[in-house]
PDB file of C-alpha atoms in Angstrom:
ATOM      1  CA  MET A1398      75.591 136.939  42.572  1.00 40.00           C
ATOM      2  CA  PRO A1399      78.468 134.898  43.993  1.00 55.00           C
ATOM      3  CA  ASP A1400      81.978 136.604  44.553  1.00 74.00           C
ATOM      4  CA  ALA A1401      84.125 136.249  41.749  1.00 93.00           C
ATOM      5  CA  LEU A1402      86.613 133.769  41.606  1.00 96.00           C
ATOM      6  CA  ARG A1403      90.330 134.453  40.213  1.00 96.00           C
ATOM      7  CA  VAL A1404      93.538 132.403  40.139  1.00 98.00           C
ATOM      8  CA  THR A1405      96.913 134.602  39.731  1.00 97.00           C
ATOM      9  CA  ARG A1406     100.602 134.330  40.447  1.00 98.00           C
ATOM     10  CA  ALA A1407     101.636 134.869  43.991  1.00 98.00           C
ATOM     11  CA  THR A1408     103.998 138.359  44.765  1.00 98.00           C
ATOM     12  CA  GLU A1409     105.848 138.907  47.461  1.00 98.00           C
ATOM     13  CA  ALA A1410     102.966 141.110  48.979  1.00 98.00           C
ATOM     14  CA  ASP A1411     101.360 137.761  49.060  1.00 98.00           C
ATOM     15  CA  LEU A1412     103.854 136.259  51.391  1.00 98.00           C
ATOM     16  CA  PRO A1413     101.814 136.442  54.997  1.00 98.00           C
ATOM     17  CA  ILE A1414      98.658 134.627  52.745  1.00 98.00           C
ATOM     18  CA  ILE A1415     101.381 132.199  51.925  1.00 98.00           C
ATOM     19  CA  LEU A1416     102.914 131.478  55.180  1.00 98.00           C
ATOM     20  CA  ARG A1417      99.166 130.795  56.739  1.00 98.00           C
ATOM     21  CA  PHE A1418      97.977 128.193  53.807  1.00 98.00           C
ATOM     22  CA  VAL A1419     101.310 126.250  54.639  1.00 98.00           C
ATOM     23  CA  GLN A1420     100.357 126.669  58.079  1.00 98.00           C
ATOM     24  CA  ASP A1421      96.914 125.557  57.791  1.00 97.00           C
ATOM     25  CA  LEU A1422      97.819 122.644  55.131  1.00 96.00           C
ATOM     26  CA  ALA A1423     100.646 121.766  57.754  1.00 96.00           C
ATOM     27  CA  ASP A1424      97.571 121.325  60.362  1.00 96.00           C
ATOM     28  CA  TYR A1425      95.418 119.411  57.734  1.00 93.00           C
ATOM     29  CA  GLU A1426      98.125 117.110  57.109  1.00 92.00           C
ATOM     30  CA  ARG A1427      98.763 116.696  60.888  1.00 91.00           C
ATOM     31  CA  ILE A1428     102.318 117.540  60.537  1.00 93.00           C
ATOM     32  CA  ARG A1429     102.496 121.183  61.927  1.00 94.00           C
ATOM     33  CA  ASP A1430     105.322 120.262  64.598  1.00 94.00           C
ATOM     34  CA  HIS A1431     107.386 119.711  61.065  1.00 92.00           C
ATOM     35  CA  CYS A1432     106.498 123.232  59.743  1.00 95.00           C
ATOM     36  CA  VAL A1433     108.994 125.831  59.938  1.00 96.00           C
ATOM     37  CA  ALA A1434     108.540 128.123  57.353  1.00 97.00           C
ATOM     38  CA  THR A1435     108.429 131.815  58.382  1.00 97.00           C
ATOM     39  CA  GLU A1436     108.090 134.899  55.798  1.00 97.00           C
ATOM     40  CA  GLU A1437     111.533 135.395  55.385  1.00 97.00           C
ATOM     41  CA  LYS A1438     112.518 131.872  53.940  1.00 98.00           C
ATOM     42  CA  LEU A1439     109.604 131.705  51.788  1.00 98.00           C
ATOM     43  CA  ARG A1440     110.698 135.088  50.737  1.00 98.00           C
ATOM     44  CA  ARG A1441     114.298 133.759  50.017  1.00 97.00           C
ATOM     45  CA  SER A1442     112.726 130.612  48.449  1.00 97.00           C
ATOM     46  CA  LEU A1443     110.150 132.170  46.709  1.00 98.00           C
ATOM     47  CA  PHE A1444     110.957 135.675  45.501  1.00 98.00           C
ATOM     48  CA  GLY A1445     114.932 135.614  45.862  1.00 95.00           C
ATOM     49  CA  GLU A1446     117.671 135.428  43.088  1.00 96.00           C
ATOM     50  CA  GLN A1447     116.634 131.844  41.981  1.00 95.00           C
ATOM     51  CA  PRO A1448     112.896 131.210  43.182  1.00 97.00           C
ATOM     52  CA  HIS A1449     112.871 127.402  43.834  1.00 97.00           C
ATOM     53  CA  ALA A1450     109.007 127.256  43.362  1.00 98.00           C
ATOM     54  CA  GLU A1451     106.050 129.149  41.864  1.00 98.00           C
ATOM     55  CA  VAL A1452     102.704 129.859  43.730  1.00 98.00           C
ATOM     56  CA  LEU A1453      99.024 130.624  42.495  1.00 98.00           C
ATOM     57  CA  ILE A1454      96.983 132.165  44.656  1.00 98.00           C
ATOM     58  CA  ALA A1455      92.750 131.616  44.389  1.00 98.00           C
ATOM     59  CA  ARG A1456      90.870 134.170  45.786  1.00 98.00           C
ATOM     60  CA  LEU A1457      86.942 134.762  45.583  1.00 96.00           C
ATOM     61  CA  GLY A1458      86.187 138.200  45.704  1.00 93.00           C
ATOM     62  CA  ASP A1459      88.859 139.609  47.915  1.00 91.00           C
ATOM     63  CA  GLU A1460      89.425 136.999  50.168  1.00 95.00           C
ATOM     64  CA  PRO A1461      92.349 134.123  49.623  1.00 97.00           C
ATOM     65  CA  ALA A1462      90.746 130.770  49.015  1.00 98.00           C
ATOM     66  CA  GLY A1463      93.174 128.624  48.210  1.00 98.00           C
ATOM     67  CA  PHE A1464      97.141 128.036  46.817  1.00 98.00           C
ATOM     68  CA  ALA A1465      99.338 126.008  44.589  1.00 98.00           C
ATOM     69  CA  VAL A1466     102.979 125.558  45.179  1.00 98.00           C
ATOM     70  CA  TYR A1467     104.504 123.906  42.149  1.00 98.00           C
ATOM     71  CA  PHE A1468     108.065 123.937  40.613  1.00 98.00           C
ATOM     72  CA  ASN A1469     109.735 122.226  37.187  1.00 97.00           C
ATOM     73  CA  SER A1470     110.472 118.603  37.055  1.00 96.00           C
ATOM     74  CA  TYR A1471     112.378 116.458  34.634  1.00 95.00           C
ATOM     75  CA  SER A1472     111.689 113.406  33.071  1.00 94.00           C
ATOM     76  CA  THR A1473     114.455 111.393  31.647  1.00 95.00           C
ATOM     77  CA  PHE A1474     112.200 108.930  29.267  1.00 93.00           C
ATOM     78  CA  LEU A1475     110.026 112.332  27.938  1.00 92.00           C
ATOM     79  CA  ALA A1476     113.707 114.095  28.096  1.00 95.00           C
ATOM     80  CA  GLN A1477     112.126 117.475  28.734  1.00 95.00           C
ATOM     81  CA  ARG A1478     110.512 119.084  32.153  1.00 96.00           C
ATOM     82  CA  GLY A1479     107.132 119.034  33.374  1.00 96.00           C
ATOM     83  CA  LEU A1480     105.519 120.583  36.590  1.00 97.00           C
ATOM     84  CA  TYR A1481     105.201 118.887  39.962  1.00 97.00           C
ATOM     85  CA  LEU A1482     102.855 120.287  42.212  1.00 97.00           C
ATOM     86  CA  GLU A1483     104.179 120.376  45.852  1.00 97.00           C
ATOM     87  CA  ASP A1484     100.877 121.633  47.426  1.00 97.00           C
ATOM     88  CA  LEU A1485      97.142 122.573  46.985  1.00 97.00           C
ATOM     89  CA  PHE A1486      95.116 123.855  49.560  1.00 96.00           C
ATOM     90  CA  VAL A1487      91.755 125.673  49.933  1.00 97.00           C
ATOM     91  CA  THR A1488      90.276 127.197  53.288  1.00 97.00           C
ATOM     92  CA  PRO A1489      87.513 124.978  54.343  1.00 95.00           C
ATOM     93  CA  GLU A1490      84.679 127.466  54.293  1.00 95.00           C
ATOM     94  CA  ALA A1491      85.987 127.766  50.070  1.00 95.00           C
ATOM     95  CA  ARG A1492      85.596 123.941  49.739  1.00 93.00           C
ATOM     96  CA  GLY A1493      82.990 123.019  47.189  1.00 92.00           C
ATOM     97  CA  LYS A1494      83.189 126.109  45.398  1.00 94.00           C
ATOM     98  CA  GLY A1495      85.519 124.964  42.210  1.00 95.00           C
ATOM     99  CA  ILE A1496      88.971 126.571  43.821  1.00 96.00           C
ATOM    100  CA  GLY A1497      90.757 123.098  43.852  1.00 95.00           C
ATOM    101  CA  TYR A1498      89.611 123.221  40.146  1.00 96.00           C
ATOM    102  CA  ALA A1499      90.512 126.701  39.158  1.00 97.00           C
ATOM    103  CA  LEU A1500      93.982 126.217  40.499  1.00 98.00           C
ATOM    104  CA  LEU A1501      94.705 122.880  38.472  1.00 96.00           C
ATOM    105  CA  THR A1502      93.244 124.206  35.420  1.00 96.00           C
ATOM    106  CA  GLU A1503      95.854 127.267  35.582  1.00 97.00           C
ATOM    107  CA  LEU A1504      98.601 124.565  36.441  1.00 97.00           C
ATOM    108  CA  ALA A1505      97.668 122.505  33.367  1.00 97.00           C
ATOM    109  CA  ARG A1506      97.554 125.646  31.126  1.00 97.00           C
ATOM    110  CA  ILE A1507     100.861 126.733  32.595  1.00 98.00           C
ATOM    111  CA  THR A1508     102.179 123.279  31.908  1.00 97.00           C
ATOM    112  CA  VAL A1509     100.915 123.456  28.519  1.00 97.00           C
ATOM    113  CA  ASP A1510     101.897 126.678  27.484  1.00 97.00           C
ATOM    114  CA  ARG A1511     105.628 126.025  28.813  1.00 97.00           C
ATOM    115  CA  GLY A1512     105.271 122.938  26.511  1.00 96.00           C
ATOM    116  CA  TYR A1513     105.768 120.303  28.979  1.00 96.00           C
ATOM    117  CA  GLN A1514     104.199 117.116  29.000  1.00 93.00           C
ATOM    118  CA  ARG A1515     102.935 116.474  32.237  1.00 95.00           C
ATOM    119  CA  LEU A1516     101.814 117.893  35.707  1.00 97.00           C
ATOM    120  CA  GLU A1517     102.514 115.644  38.569  1.00 96.00           C
ATOM    121  CA  TRP A1518     101.895 115.413  42.074  1.00 96.00           C
ATOM    122  CA  THR A1519     101.235 112.755  45.224  1.00 94.00           C
ATOM    123  CA  VAL A1520      98.207 112.690  47.421  1.00 93.00           C
ATOM    124  CA  LEU A1521      98.082 111.474  51.563  1.00 92.00           C
ATOM    125  CA  ASP A1522      96.302 107.973  50.908  1.00 92.00           C
ATOM    126  CA  TRP A1523      93.724 108.499  53.579  1.00 93.00           C
ATOM    127  CA  ASN A1524      92.513 112.116  51.978  1.00 92.00           C
ATOM    128  CA  GLU A1525      89.725 110.031  50.332  1.00 93.00           C
ATOM    129  CA  LEU A1526      88.128 113.327  49.182  1.00 90.00           C
ATOM    130  CA  ALA A1527      91.170 114.648  47.126  1.00 92.00           C
ATOM    131  CA  ILE A1528      91.985 111.408  45.542  1.00 94.00           C
ATOM    132  CA  ASP A1529      88.294 111.072  44.209  1.00 94.00           C
ATOM    133  CA  PHE A1530      88.647 114.593  43.076  1.00 93.00           C
ATOM    134  CA  TYR A1531      91.678 113.914  41.357  1.00 95.00           C
ATOM    135  CA  LYS A1532      90.451 110.872  39.596  1.00 95.00           C
ATOM    136  CA  ARG A1533      86.965 112.603  38.586  1.00 93.00           C
ATOM    137  CA  ILE A1534      89.166 115.076  36.315  1.00 93.00           C
ATOM    138  CA  GLY A1535      90.908 112.560  34.454  1.00 94.00           C
ATOM    139  CA  ALA A1536      94.459 112.192  36.642  1.00 95.00           C
ATOM    140  CA  ILE A1537      95.768 108.684  37.151  1.00 94.00           C
ATOM    141  CA  PRO A1538      97.131 107.334  40.274  1.00 93.00           C
ATOM    142  CA  LYS A1539     100.652 105.752  39.840  1.00 92.00           C
ATOM    143  CA  ASN A1540     100.136 103.016  42.608  1.00 89.00           C
ATOM    144  CA  GLU A1541     103.231 101.080  41.379  1.00 91.00           C
ATOM    145  CA  TRP A1542     105.345 103.880  42.951  1.00 89.00           C
ATOM    146  CA  THR A1543     106.217 104.569  46.266  1.00 86.00           C
ATOM    147  CA  THR A1544     107.776 107.899  47.657  1.00 87.00           C
ATOM    148  CA  PHE A1545     110.925 107.570  49.643  1.00 90.00           C
ATOM    149  CA  ARG A1546     112.208 110.588  51.692  1.00 87.00           C
ATOM    150  CA  LEU A1547     115.814 111.023  53.188  1.00 90.00           C
ATOM    151  CA  SER A1548     116.336 113.996  55.628  1.00 89.00           C
ATOM    152  CA  GLY A1549     116.882 114.920  59.294  1.00 89.00           C
ATOM    153  CA  GLU A1550     119.485 112.433  60.591  1.00 94.00           C
ATOM    154  CA  ALA A1551     119.774 109.693  57.974  1.00 94.00           C
ATOM    155  CA  LEU A1552     120.221 112.562  55.376  1.00 93.00           C
ATOM    156  CA  GLU A1553     122.882 114.116  57.283  1.00 95.00           C
ATOM    157  CA  ALA A1554     124.501 110.328  58.063  1.00 94.00           C
ATOM    158  CA  MET A1555     124.151 109.326  54.409  1.00 94.00           C
ATOM    159  CA  ALA A1556     125.997 112.758  53.365  1.00 95.00           C
ATOM    160  CA  ALA A1557     128.827 112.160  56.066  1.00 95.00           C
ATOM    161  CA  LYS A1558     129.582 108.777  53.931  1.00 92.00           C
TER     162      LYS A1558
END
């Protein structure tokens, strides 16, 4: 019988797992040199006085197999909150076993249970496997939108004006 798949909300005890997944995702996305997360930074931002995001952990049996990091977003057009999926990662050895689907299913449940109208995320344009998966579950790409980011020196310079 295959190992049971379960998805639970992360706790502080999961910090080592969360950090490992963050680093593994940074490797996968080819940006490990930008990853400065530590357990302490994650503790403060995820489990501190005012958590900035929430985390789901997927396990196959007792083994951590993937995670999803998400937070509230807001739509002025809907005049209500939604959920924004910041990161979804499944370990290479657990891919193809329904982990990503289980994480997205739980995120959809959370979105609906909170009375929100949408769940959104971005995907790297070279990640065809993920794009195909998202389309199969009924997600619609927003191709007319381009994501912009202001960070580092450019952010500092803008803030100083």
